[in-house]
């Protein structure tokens, strides 16, 4: 202790050359404020504020004749979500689509992840990694267009299935699910693959050694160990699917999603659009709550 | 070891049950070859492991010993040849259909399962009833003296404890043969020596065949009934620890098992009158005064001390003859070495050994 004392004296004597740094060093709160000023302006000023404004708007009313939005307080916008059969059906349909996309993504991601992480040669692994992340590099509309061309009336599926006497899914809810799976699959595949890579290969050997066949090993060793990754991926696939409307518009035929209704109300009836925007938020919050309850977030 | 070990029950209640339904078998390998692409890891190997013995496969890394173990377990398919277990050909069987279990180098405990669930894993897979499973797990944990940690997770255990859980997890399935892949490799020296004693005890208790892979020659000699020395995918020698140490069959075995003085034919014929490669262990080489008379059963050669190394229990002295032959002599420090004791650098000595202590390397 005695040997450090002179060193401290030395340092404070040179502090006068950098007054700003010295001041910040002496005042930790000021330092913290400097660090957080810009992100907080963004987060609170733009991000939270606009979200709050939207929620407030949901309680306002639209003049049915002039389509002018008037501040006020009404629960009618929210009530109509439940009382209008089309709105309620659309909410539930969207929830179903988002869950289906999540399940399909997981069903693809787990076997693919096991193959990539534990079986594929490094070369093949690289090729697959590029293939999986490829959708992230292309524009959103480009991918929708690709799916549209593939599933259209004279598209690949109908052409390929025609000799068998059946037609492809066409533009329907199935195609919406497939398109959203295509769009969001990387968000599931990447964390799942990463998690599987981290499982020591010895655990697979040990499981087989003790008598477990492949399926038992996947169920009792792989799935429990990658559960956090599956849930992290599912939060993306689920919430991104809930908010989408472009897929429904271009490959969904008559399929409507929550986004479709919000989009059609944005100009006509902003308070209604705002009220409907709360629905996916509630779904995501409920989902996060369920995930949290399962205890999986502790490992994230 | 840790406090929990001493708290655990000191008796070994599993002894009776362990020997009652004793089921073990030998392992026979015939013409086993393993190639990875162009690389031949194991070449045309014949090996007979006897039922109930502690058999070690010893060799440097890359010598093929672990590959042989993995082929016996069924993790690696054989390229050519056959493996049989107690007379039954298992070459084509998957790991889960073979009556062998493995203790892995880094334990391979399931990190998401409690210790009890780890030990119960194989029984659960085999659909053993819950009550019976619990009893078997309890017995297995007692056998390795770790009943107190049943509810913990693997990462909460020390390396030595994890090692013993891996052992319990394999033994609870009552395999006919237990395969151990460098199981003590990750432990520090002191713990490793304790575990060696324990492993030997457990092997005697359960009475089944242990096939043990190691690169540590001392460990192999300490534990084994028989040792197979591997080099470059081939077995150089199989024999009891005394045989492989005292009568190394090849130059490699002589050099790999401890330190050995290998004396080439030209020196050997001059010094000992044998026109062959001979091997003499350092502890058999005595350093006599330069004018000492050799007895008729002794061979020896004049040399100069070039280095002495004090290693605590022993002192090692390196001498060199006028012809450039270097020999190492090791002497136990059974006296208190003073300044006058032992040879000094530059001293003229005679390095001598009893003739039948030198073994001819074929």
XYZ file of C-alpha atoms in Angstrom:
662
model
C 0.000 0.000 0.000
C 2.737 2.453 0.890
C 4.453 1.950 -2.444
C 1.333 2.849 -4.435
C 0.754 6.162 -2.689
C 3.471 8.167 -4.485
C 2.279 6.800 -7.831
C -1.199 8.220 -7.247
C 0.194 11.613 -6.367
C 2.145 11.535 -9.615
C -0.906 10.838 -11.711
C -3.079 13.587 -10.200
C -0.365 16.119 -10.860
C -0.547 15.453 -14.613
C -4.363 15.479 -14.610
C -4.471 19.220 -15.271
C -3.421 18.635 -18.877
C -6.715 16.866 -19.659
C -9.397 18.758 -17.741
C -12.380 17.224 -19.534
C -11.216 13.663 -18.959
C -10.429 14.492 -15.366
C -13.838 15.977 -14.806
C -15.553 12.965 -16.348
C -13.373 10.683 -14.255
C -14.407 12.482 -11.060
C -18.127 12.425 -11.926
C -19.335 8.928 -12.803
C -22.919 10.093 -13.374
C -21.831 12.645 -15.929
C -19.750 9.955 -17.619
C -22.793 7.688 -17.794
C -24.900 10.505 -19.217
C -22.326 11.133 -21.940
C -22.305 7.457 -22.816
C -26.074 7.105 -23.034
C -27.165 10.494 -24.371
C -27.400 9.629 -28.054
C -28.880 6.123 -27.763
C -31.394 7.359 -25.191
C -32.563 10.191 -27.439
C -33.145 7.595 -30.144
C -34.722 4.998 -27.888
C -37.004 7.285 -25.918
C -37.496 10.156 -28.339
C -38.204 8.200 -31.485
C -38.691 4.558 -30.709
C -40.762 4.538 -27.545
C -42.471 7.846 -28.333
C -43.799 6.734 -31.698
C -44.968 3.449 -30.255
C -46.746 5.293 -27.449
C -48.310 7.680 -29.942
C -49.658 4.729 -31.854
C -51.170 3.224 -28.722
C -52.759 6.528 -27.826
C -54.196 6.853 -31.327
C -55.904 3.514 -30.888
C -58.283 5.203 -28.438
C -59.104 8.087 -30.801
C -62.011 8.237 -33.188
C -62.325 8.725 -36.917
C -65.121 10.869 -38.295
C -66.921 8.472 -40.621
C -67.776 11.233 -43.132
C -64.619 13.285 -43.303
C -62.201 10.451 -42.304
C -60.578 12.977 -39.970
C -58.975 11.639 -36.814
C -60.225 13.315 -33.672
C -58.574 12.925 -30.277
C -60.861 11.397 -27.703
C -61.336 8.182 -25.791
C -63.186 5.179 -27.106
C -62.782 1.433 -26.775
C -64.801 0.813 -29.920
C -61.699 0.175 -32.013
C -60.627 -2.625 -29.683
C -64.148 -3.938 -29.298
C -64.526 -4.295 -33.060
C -61.576 -6.702 -33.152
C -63.687 -9.108 -31.119
C -67.111 -8.257 -32.459
C -66.288 -8.232 -36.167
C -66.090 -11.945 -37.164
C -63.678 -11.228 -40.010
C -61.276 -9.419 -37.671
C -61.353 -12.147 -35.048
C -60.905 -14.860 -37.672
C -57.994 -12.964 -39.198
C -56.306 -12.605 -35.813
C -56.592 -16.302 -35.138
C -55.558 -17.202 -38.712
C -52.443 -15.020 -38.349
C -51.613 -16.671 -35.026
C -51.998 -20.083 -36.692
C -49.792 -19.079 -39.632
C -47.075 -17.734 -37.308
C -47.111 -20.919 -35.211
C -47.064 -23.100 -38.330
C -44.101 -21.176 -39.779
C -42.266 -21.577 -36.478
C -42.903 -25.324 -36.310
C -41.925 -25.884 -39.960
C -38.728 -23.841 -39.489
C -37.820 -25.920 -36.401
C -38.593 -29.192 -38.193
C -36.230 -28.211 -41.002
C -33.560 -26.639 -38.818
C -32.895 -29.505 -36.385
C -32.044 -32.338 -38.817
C -30.228 -29.909 -41.102
C -28.260 -28.555 -38.123
C -27.293 -32.050 -37.009
C -26.163 -32.927 -40.514
C -24.188 -29.712 -40.957
C -22.586 -29.725 -37.536
C -21.756 -33.399 -37.115
C -21.767 -35.188 -40.465
C -21.080 -32.837 -43.383
C -17.545 -32.301 -44.630
C -16.196 -28.790 -44.026
C -16.718 -27.988 -47.713
C -20.349 -29.104 -47.748
C -20.909 -27.332 -44.436
C -19.727 -24.089 -46.001
C -21.967 -24.529 -49.024
C -24.986 -25.204 -46.807
C -24.202 -22.226 -44.561
C -24.201 -19.992 -47.620
C -27.402 -21.579 -48.915
C -29.180 -21.036 -45.607
C -28.153 -17.422 -45.207
C -28.675 -16.615 -48.892
C -32.252 -15.365 -48.318
C -30.831 -12.727 -45.953
C -28.774 -11.259 -48.792
C -31.608 -10.880 -51.266
C -34.263 -8.192 -50.997
C -37.551 -8.993 -49.367
C -39.636 -8.373 -52.475
C -37.234 -10.378 -54.607
C -37.955 -13.428 -52.467
C -41.682 -12.878 -52.564
C -41.485 -12.572 -56.327
C -39.457 -15.781 -56.529
C -42.118 -17.632 -54.563
C -44.868 -16.059 -56.642
C -43.267 -17.209 -59.878
C -42.785 -20.725 -58.501
C -46.332 -21.142 -57.216
C -48.294 -19.271 -59.851
C -50.918 -20.943 -62.055
C -48.398 -21.809 -64.804
C -45.559 -22.052 -62.266
C -43.174 -24.872 -61.458
C -45.327 -26.772 -58.985
C -48.388 -26.996 -61.126
C -46.232 -27.960 -64.097
C -44.349 -30.653 -62.141
C -47.442 -32.075 -60.459
C -49.662 -31.978 -63.554
C -48.647 -35.463 -64.841
C -49.782 -36.872 -61.483
C -53.172 -35.298 -61.914
C -52.851 -32.959 -58.922
C -52.247 -29.262 -58.629
C -49.857 -27.416 -56.327
C -50.996 -25.245 -53.432
C -51.425 -22.232 -55.728
C -51.852 -18.904 -53.959
C -53.270 -19.940 -50.618
C -52.563 -20.050 -46.895
C -50.183 -22.989 -47.491
C -48.095 -20.879 -49.842
C -48.092 -18.048 -47.308
C -46.698 -20.425 -44.687
C -44.080 -21.738 -47.124
C -43.105 -18.225 -48.178
C -42.761 -16.990 -44.602
C -40.749 -20.106 -43.773
C -38.468 -19.242 -46.680
C -38.146 -15.653 -45.445
C -37.450 -16.364 -41.779
C -35.730 -19.766 -41.882
C -32.204 -18.295 -41.403
C -33.281 -16.820 -38.066
C -34.083 -20.334 -36.841
C -31.402 -22.293 -38.671
C -28.407 -20.231 -37.606
C -28.915 -20.368 -33.801
C -29.941 -24.040 -33.981
C -26.889 -24.959 -36.043
C -24.614 -22.999 -33.700
C -26.089 -24.753 -30.670
C -25.701 -28.202 -32.211
C -22.108 -27.452 -33.150
C -21.400 -26.808 -29.491
C -22.597 -30.258 -28.425
C -19.462 -32.398 -27.975
C -19.490 -35.279 -30.464
C -18.693 -37.580 -27.541
C -22.229 -37.094 -26.237
C -23.602 -38.698 -29.386
C -21.168 -41.601 -28.980
C -21.972 -41.923 -25.285
C -25.689 -42.030 -25.977
C -25.287 -44.716 -28.641
C -22.894 -46.570 -26.364
C -25.573 -46.793 -23.676
C -28.065 -48.252 -26.102
C -29.872 -45.237 -27.512
C -30.817 -45.225 -31.187
C -30.626 -42.032 -33.238
C -34.138 -40.798 -32.553
C -33.759 -41.363 -28.794
C -30.491 -39.441 -28.840
C -32.120 -36.512 -30.651
C -35.048 -36.492 -28.241
C -33.147 -36.946 -24.973
C -29.799 -35.273 -25.666
C -29.941 -32.919 -28.655
C -33.340 -31.270 -28.130
C -32.863 -30.451 -24.432
C -29.432 -28.996 -25.152
C -30.592 -26.808 -28.062
C -33.864 -25.722 -26.446
C -32.625 -22.171 -25.760
C -31.550 -21.811 -29.401
C -34.857 -23.208 -30.655
C -36.764 -20.736 -28.500
C -34.562 -17.821 -29.525
C -35.106 -18.713 -33.171
C -38.815 -19.192 -32.624
C -39.171 -15.694 -31.176
C -37.910 -14.353 -34.509
C -39.923 -16.633 -36.798
C -43.065 -16.138 -34.710
C -42.982 -12.378 -34.321
C -41.768 -11.657 -37.863
C -44.545 -13.854 -39.295
C -47.164 -12.140 -37.137
C -46.274 -8.745 -38.563
C -46.068 -9.690 -42.224
C -48.654 -8.723 -44.835
C -46.782 -8.630 -48.137
C -46.597 -12.435 -48.392
C -50.344 -12.675 -47.880
C -50.931 -10.026 -50.522
C -48.731 -11.501 -53.246
C -48.855 -15.271 -52.717
C -51.835 -15.666 -50.386
C -54.675 -15.387 -52.850
C -57.592 -14.360 -50.673
C -55.685 -15.028 -47.430
C -55.841 -12.081 -45.046
C -53.490 -11.511 -42.147
C -53.468 -8.919 -39.363
C -51.002 -6.914 -41.426
C -53.408 -6.867 -44.357
C -56.089 -5.260 -42.217
C -53.693 -2.746 -40.679
C -52.409 -1.832 -44.135
C -55.878 -1.271 -45.545
C -56.840 0.918 -42.572
C -53.678 3.016 -42.373
C -55.166 5.847 -44.438
C -58.860 5.206 -44.015
C -59.030 4.676 -40.285
C -55.717 5.142 -38.427
C -57.194 4.554 -34.947
C -58.542 1.180 -36.099
C -55.136 0.308 -37.628
C -53.473 1.310 -34.360
C -55.836 -0.807 -32.296
C -55.232 -3.775 -34.549
C -51.461 -3.294 -34.210
C -51.825 -4.143 -30.545
C -52.947 -7.680 -31.405
C -49.560 -9.019 -32.634
C -47.860 -7.187 -29.764
C -50.098 -9.015 -27.305
C -49.428 -12.339 -29.058
C -45.671 -11.785 -28.872
C -45.858 -10.761 -25.218
C -47.911 -13.871 -24.414
C -45.396 -15.990 -26.311
C -42.437 -14.427 -24.512
C -44.217 -14.963 -21.226
C -44.785 -18.642 -22.020
C -41.146 -19.031 -23.069
C -39.998 -17.314 -19.904
C -42.165 -19.585 -17.828
C -40.498 -22.620 -19.355
C -37.223 -21.362 -17.887
C -35.387 -21.447 -21.190
C -34.527 -17.749 -21.206
C -32.268 -18.247 -18.209
C -29.768 -19.939 -20.485
C -29.825 -17.281 -23.185
C -10.138 -36.331 -2.147
C -13.008 -34.020 -1.361
C -15.024 -34.014 1.834
C -18.023 -35.687 0.239
C -15.976 -38.761 -0.544
C -15.186 -39.488 3.079
C -18.793 -38.892 4.126
C -20.036 -41.535 1.725
C -20.477 -45.062 2.985
C -17.143 -46.757 3.344
C -18.423 -50.287 2.757
C -18.738 -51.824 -0.670
C -22.240 -53.335 -0.623
C -22.160 -53.992 -4.341
C -19.532 -56.664 -3.993
C -21.982 -59.534 -3.624
C -24.239 -58.409 -6.442
C -21.268 -57.626 -8.631
C -19.893 -61.144 -8.608
C -23.184 -63.048 -8.389
C -24.301 -62.790 -12.001
C -20.806 -62.375 -13.359
C -20.886 -62.038 -17.114
C -17.758 -61.215 -18.973
C -16.125 -62.161 -22.184
C -12.983 -61.777 -24.157
C -12.531 -59.815 -27.333
C -10.935 -61.190 -30.474
C -9.737 -59.101 -33.380
C -8.776 -60.830 -36.619
C -7.093 -59.036 -39.481
C -8.621 -55.717 -38.461
C -7.671 -52.843 -40.729
C -8.920 -49.278 -40.569
C -8.253 -46.771 -43.306
C -9.272 -43.119 -43.325
C -8.929 -42.201 -46.985
C -5.295 -42.890 -47.863
C -4.204 -43.073 -44.245
C -4.023 -46.500 -42.651
C -4.729 -46.029 -38.941
C -4.705 -49.722 -38.052
C -3.091 -52.379 -40.217
C -4.062 -56.054 -40.219
C -4.342 -56.363 -36.461
C -4.799 -59.612 -34.539
C -5.508 -59.282 -30.857
C -6.874 -61.589 -28.172
C -8.152 -60.050 -24.973
C -8.899 -62.688 -22.357
C -12.111 -62.682 -20.322
C -11.796 -60.769 -17.062
C -8.360 -59.307 -17.627
C -7.200 -55.729 -17.348
C -5.822 -55.169 -20.809
C -4.026 -51.966 -21.769
C -3.398 -50.598 -25.225
C -0.356 -48.400 -24.879
C 1.209 -46.188 -27.492
C 1.995 -42.650 -28.558
C -0.778 -40.491 -29.992
C -1.618 -41.503 -33.542
C -0.517 -45.083 -32.998
C -4.032 -46.429 -33.609
C -4.921 -47.516 -30.087
C -7.942 -45.243 -29.741
C -9.148 -46.243 -33.205
C -9.030 -49.894 -32.137
C -11.048 -49.047 -29.028
C -13.601 -47.137 -31.088
C -13.916 -50.069 -33.466
C -14.545 -52.447 -30.571
C -17.203 -50.042 -29.239
C -18.734 -49.779 -32.709
C -18.213 -46.025 -33.237
C -15.942 -46.658 -36.208
C -16.733 -49.312 -38.795
C -13.814 -51.600 -39.637
C -12.443 -51.425 -43.161
C -11.401 -55.074 -43.157
C -11.349 -57.912 -40.646
C -13.631 -59.029 -37.860
C -14.247 -58.306 -34.204
C -15.890 -60.824 -31.943
C -17.079 -60.555 -28.414
C -17.132 -63.765 -26.410
C -17.110 -65.755 -29.631
C -19.974 -63.869 -31.294
C -19.126 -61.777 -34.330
C -20.112 -58.151 -33.657
C -18.326 -56.549 -36.612
C -21.548 -55.371 -38.249
C -23.417 -54.393 -35.068
C -24.161 -50.792 -34.098
C -22.807 -49.506 -30.762
C -26.241 -49.811 -29.128
C -26.357 -53.527 -29.958
C -22.968 -54.404 -28.445
C -22.485 -55.645 -24.903
C -19.672 -53.205 -24.252
C -19.662 -49.783 -22.654
C -17.199 -46.954 -22.852
C -15.708 -44.467 -20.420
C -14.728 -41.455 -22.499
C -11.632 -39.340 -22.203
C -13.512 -36.165 -21.327
C -16.236 -38.141 -19.518
C -19.037 -37.186 -21.980
C -21.566 -36.696 -19.180
C -24.826 -35.134 -20.346
C -24.617 -31.546 -19.089
C -28.402 -31.099 -18.838
C -29.012 -34.184 -16.708
C -28.391 -34.648 -12.997
C -25.775 -37.157 -11.922
C -28.486 -39.687 -11.056
C -30.144 -39.181 -14.452
C -26.808 -39.518 -16.204
C -26.215 -42.857 -14.508
C -29.807 -43.896 -15.183
C -29.651 -42.941 -18.870
C -28.756 -46.340 -20.301
C -31.246 -48.130 -18.044
C -33.993 -45.733 -19.101
C -33.177 -46.299 -22.761
C -33.440 -50.035 -22.091
C -36.828 -49.473 -20.456
C -35.835 -50.790 -17.039
C -38.647 -50.212 -14.535
C -38.372 -47.061 -12.470
C -37.934 -48.646 -9.038
C -35.333 -51.086 -10.274
C -33.565 -48.261 -12.074
C -33.370 -46.182 -8.910
C -31.900 -49.120 -6.986
C -29.300 -49.795 -9.671
C -28.286 -46.116 -9.813
C -27.985 -46.021 -6.043
C -25.765 -49.121 -6.073
C -23.606 -47.766 -8.880
C -23.090 -44.451 -7.098
C -22.154 -46.286 -3.906
C -19.693 -48.360 -5.860
C -17.801 -45.219 -6.869
C -18.486 -43.666 -3.420
C -20.422 -40.669 -4.740
C -24.011 -41.223 -3.515
C -24.019 -37.732 -2.053
C -23.846 -35.933 -5.411
C -26.785 -37.696 -7.098
C -28.855 -34.538 -7.509
C -26.084 -32.292 -8.792
C -25.287 -31.368 -12.366
C -22.036 -32.515 -13.988
C -20.456 -29.046 -14.048
C -20.758 -28.867 -10.268
C -18.408 -31.819 -9.855
C -14.624 -31.950 -9.851
C -12.746 -33.728 -12.613
C -12.091 -36.767 -10.466
C -15.730 -37.004 -9.419
C -16.904 -36.687 -13.014
C -14.516 -39.444 -13.952
C -16.039 -41.758 -11.378
C -19.581 -40.885 -12.489
C -18.614 -41.779 -16.062
C -17.387 -45.103 -14.694
C -20.588 -45.676 -12.717
C -22.699 -44.784 -15.757
C -20.949 -47.445 -17.819
C -20.817 -50.110 -15.091
C -24.492 -49.814 -14.172
C -25.300 -51.403 -17.540
C -23.282 -54.483 -16.598
C -21.309 -54.676 -19.841
C -19.327 -57.796 -20.649
C -16.372 -55.589 -21.528
C -15.607 -52.066 -20.352
C -13.652 -49.822 -22.704
C -11.738 -46.908 -21.207
C -10.340 -44.216 -23.497
C -7.537 -42.416 -21.627
C -9.934 -41.963 -18.728
C -7.343 -40.427 -16.433
C -5.723 -38.197 -19.031
C -7.404 -34.993 -17.888
C -6.590 -35.414 -14.191
C -3.562 -34.022 -12.417
C -0.803 -36.377 -11.418
C -1.743 -36.946 -7.799
C -5.429 -37.537 -8.502
C -4.480 -39.766 -11.399
C -2.481 -42.016 -9.105
C -5.365 -42.250 -6.639
C -7.764 -43.066 -9.444
C -5.452 -45.771 -10.750
C -5.693 -47.623 -7.460
C -9.449 -47.166 -7.387
C -9.867 -48.318 -10.974
C -7.906 -51.476 -10.275
C -10.031 -52.152 -7.182
C -13.268 -51.675 -9.080
C -12.073 -53.934 -11.864
C -11.373 -56.690 -9.313
C -14.784 -56.161 -7.732
C -16.822 -56.334 -10.913
C -14.569 -58.926 -12.495
C -15.224 -57.934 -16.106
C -12.738 -57.329 -18.898
C -11.301 -53.807 -18.946
C -9.684 -52.558 -22.130
C -7.761 -49.457 -21.254
C -6.207 -47.017 -23.702
C -3.342 -44.874 -22.474
C -0.177 -43.176 -23.658
C 1.255 -43.230 -20.152
C 3.595 -46.214 -19.881
C 3.734 -46.075 -16.088
C -0.058 -46.162 -15.890
C -0.186 -49.157 -18.227
C 2.420 -51.044 -16.210
C 0.728 -50.209 -12.909
C -2.770 -51.287 -13.854
C -2.579 -54.028 -16.405
C -2.569 -57.771 -16.458
C -1.321 -57.492 -20.010
C -0.179 -54.631 -22.206
C -0.271 -54.260 -25.986
C 2.246 -51.711 -27.209
C 1.055 -49.875 -30.327
C 3.129 -48.032 -32.878
C 2.103 -46.804 -36.330
C -1.108 -48.803 -36.415
C 0.589 -52.059 -35.468
C 1.037 -53.958 -32.231
C 4.737 -54.201 -31.461
C 4.399 -56.497 -28.456
C 1.764 -58.021 -26.202
C 2.717 -59.290 -22.785
C 2.568 -58.842 -19.040
C 4.056 -55.613 -17.676
C 7.163 -57.543 -16.601
C 7.578 -59.075 -20.054
C 7.215 -55.851 -22.015
C 9.463 -53.957 -19.631
C 12.149 -56.584 -19.125
C 12.122 -58.207 -22.551
C 11.107 -55.563 -25.041
C 10.460 -57.266 -28.362
C 11.427 -54.272 -30.460
C 13.562 -51.190 -30.275
C 10.394 -49.091 -30.117
C 9.048 -50.969 -27.090
C 12.381 -50.654 -25.293
C 12.409 -46.927 -25.903
C 8.746 -46.240 -25.219
C 8.451 -48.117 -21.937
C 10.596 -46.038 -19.685
C 14.146 -45.048 -20.420
C 16.417 -47.641 -21.898
C 20.012 -47.819 -22.973
C 19.977 -49.247 -26.450
C 23.396 -50.546 -27.368
C 23.910 -51.238 -31.047
C 25.517 -54.479 -32.300
C 28.948 -52.918 -32.949
C 29.230 -51.631 -29.354
C 27.492 -54.682 -27.888
C 29.873 -57.119 -29.502
C 32.872 -55.203 -28.170
C 31.523 -54.695 -24.637
C 29.413 -57.797 -23.995
C 30.346 -60.111 -26.840
C 26.851 -60.143 -28.297
C 26.533 -59.185 -31.925
C 22.960 -57.867 -31.484
C 21.040 -54.815 -30.339
C 20.754 -54.992 -26.570
C 18.718 -53.018 -24.095
C 19.758 -52.270 -20.528
C 17.566 -50.295 -18.140
C 19.323 -47.343 -16.451
C 18.620 -48.726 -12.973
C 20.669 -51.843 -13.864
C 23.729 -49.865 -14.898
C 26.241 -49.436 -12.063
C 29.038 -46.918 -12.084
C 32.220 -48.410 -10.698
C 35.585 -46.771 -10.068
C 37.819 -46.673 -13.161
C 40.106 -49.373 -11.769
C 37.336 -51.776 -10.672
C 37.578 -55.447 -11.616
C 34.486 -56.830 -13.356
C 33.066 -60.134 -12.156
C 32.689 -62.911 -14.712
C 28.914 -62.373 -15.009
C 29.360 -58.680 -15.596
C 29.917 -56.601 -18.683
C 31.223 -53.064 -18.591
C 32.951 -50.278 -20.404
C 35.176 -47.353 -19.425
C 33.441 -44.016 -19.724
C 33.473 -40.394 -18.618
C 30.661 -38.740 -16.691
C 29.122 -35.974 -18.800
C 26.117 -35.026 -16.678
C 24.457 -35.857 -13.382
C 20.787 -35.046 -12.805
C 19.295 -35.118 -9.327
C 15.538 -35.895 -9.545
C 14.689 -36.332 -5.859
C 14.187 -40.043 -5.475
C 16.854 -40.855 -8.025
C 20.039 -39.500 -9.455
C 20.618 -40.000 -13.128
C 24.144 -40.025 -14.478
C 24.966 -39.822 -18.158
C 28.322 -41.232 -19.217
C 30.038 -41.420 -22.568
C 32.615 -43.917 -23.768
C 35.619 -43.051 -25.900
C 33.756 -44.520 -28.895
C 30.907 -42.067 -28.401
C 28.359 -44.461 -26.809
C 26.187 -42.698 -24.274
C 24.705 -44.626 -21.357
C 22.359 -43.548 -18.605
C 22.757 -44.928 -15.116
C 20.045 -44.348 -12.555
C 20.653 -44.786 -8.858
C 18.092 -44.591 -6.094
C 19.025 -41.970 -3.519
C 18.766 -44.452 -0.641
C 21.478 -42.589 1.180
C 21.759 -38.909 1.833
C 23.841 -37.720 -1.059
C 26.700 -35.603 0.233
C 29.329 -33.906 -1.802
C 31.479 -37.001 -1.828
C 28.698 -39.374 -2.849
C 28.061 -40.109 -6.495
C 30.099 -39.335 -9.562
C 31.021 -35.847 -10.633
C 31.178 -34.436 -14.112
C 34.427 -35.439 -15.782
C 35.045 -38.455 -13.517
C 36.449 -41.566 -15.158
C 34.230 -44.550 -14.361
C 33.315 -48.002 -15.564
C 29.662 -48.422 -16.517
C 28.817 -52.039 -15.760
C 25.837 -54.361 -15.648
C 25.119 -57.969 -14.884
C 25.099 -59.795 -18.214
C 21.657 -61.323 -17.895
C 20.158 -57.890 -17.057
C 20.718 -56.867 -20.634
C 18.029 -58.123 -22.951
C 18.568 -58.804 -26.599
C 16.129 -56.919 -28.793
C 15.099 -59.261 -31.598
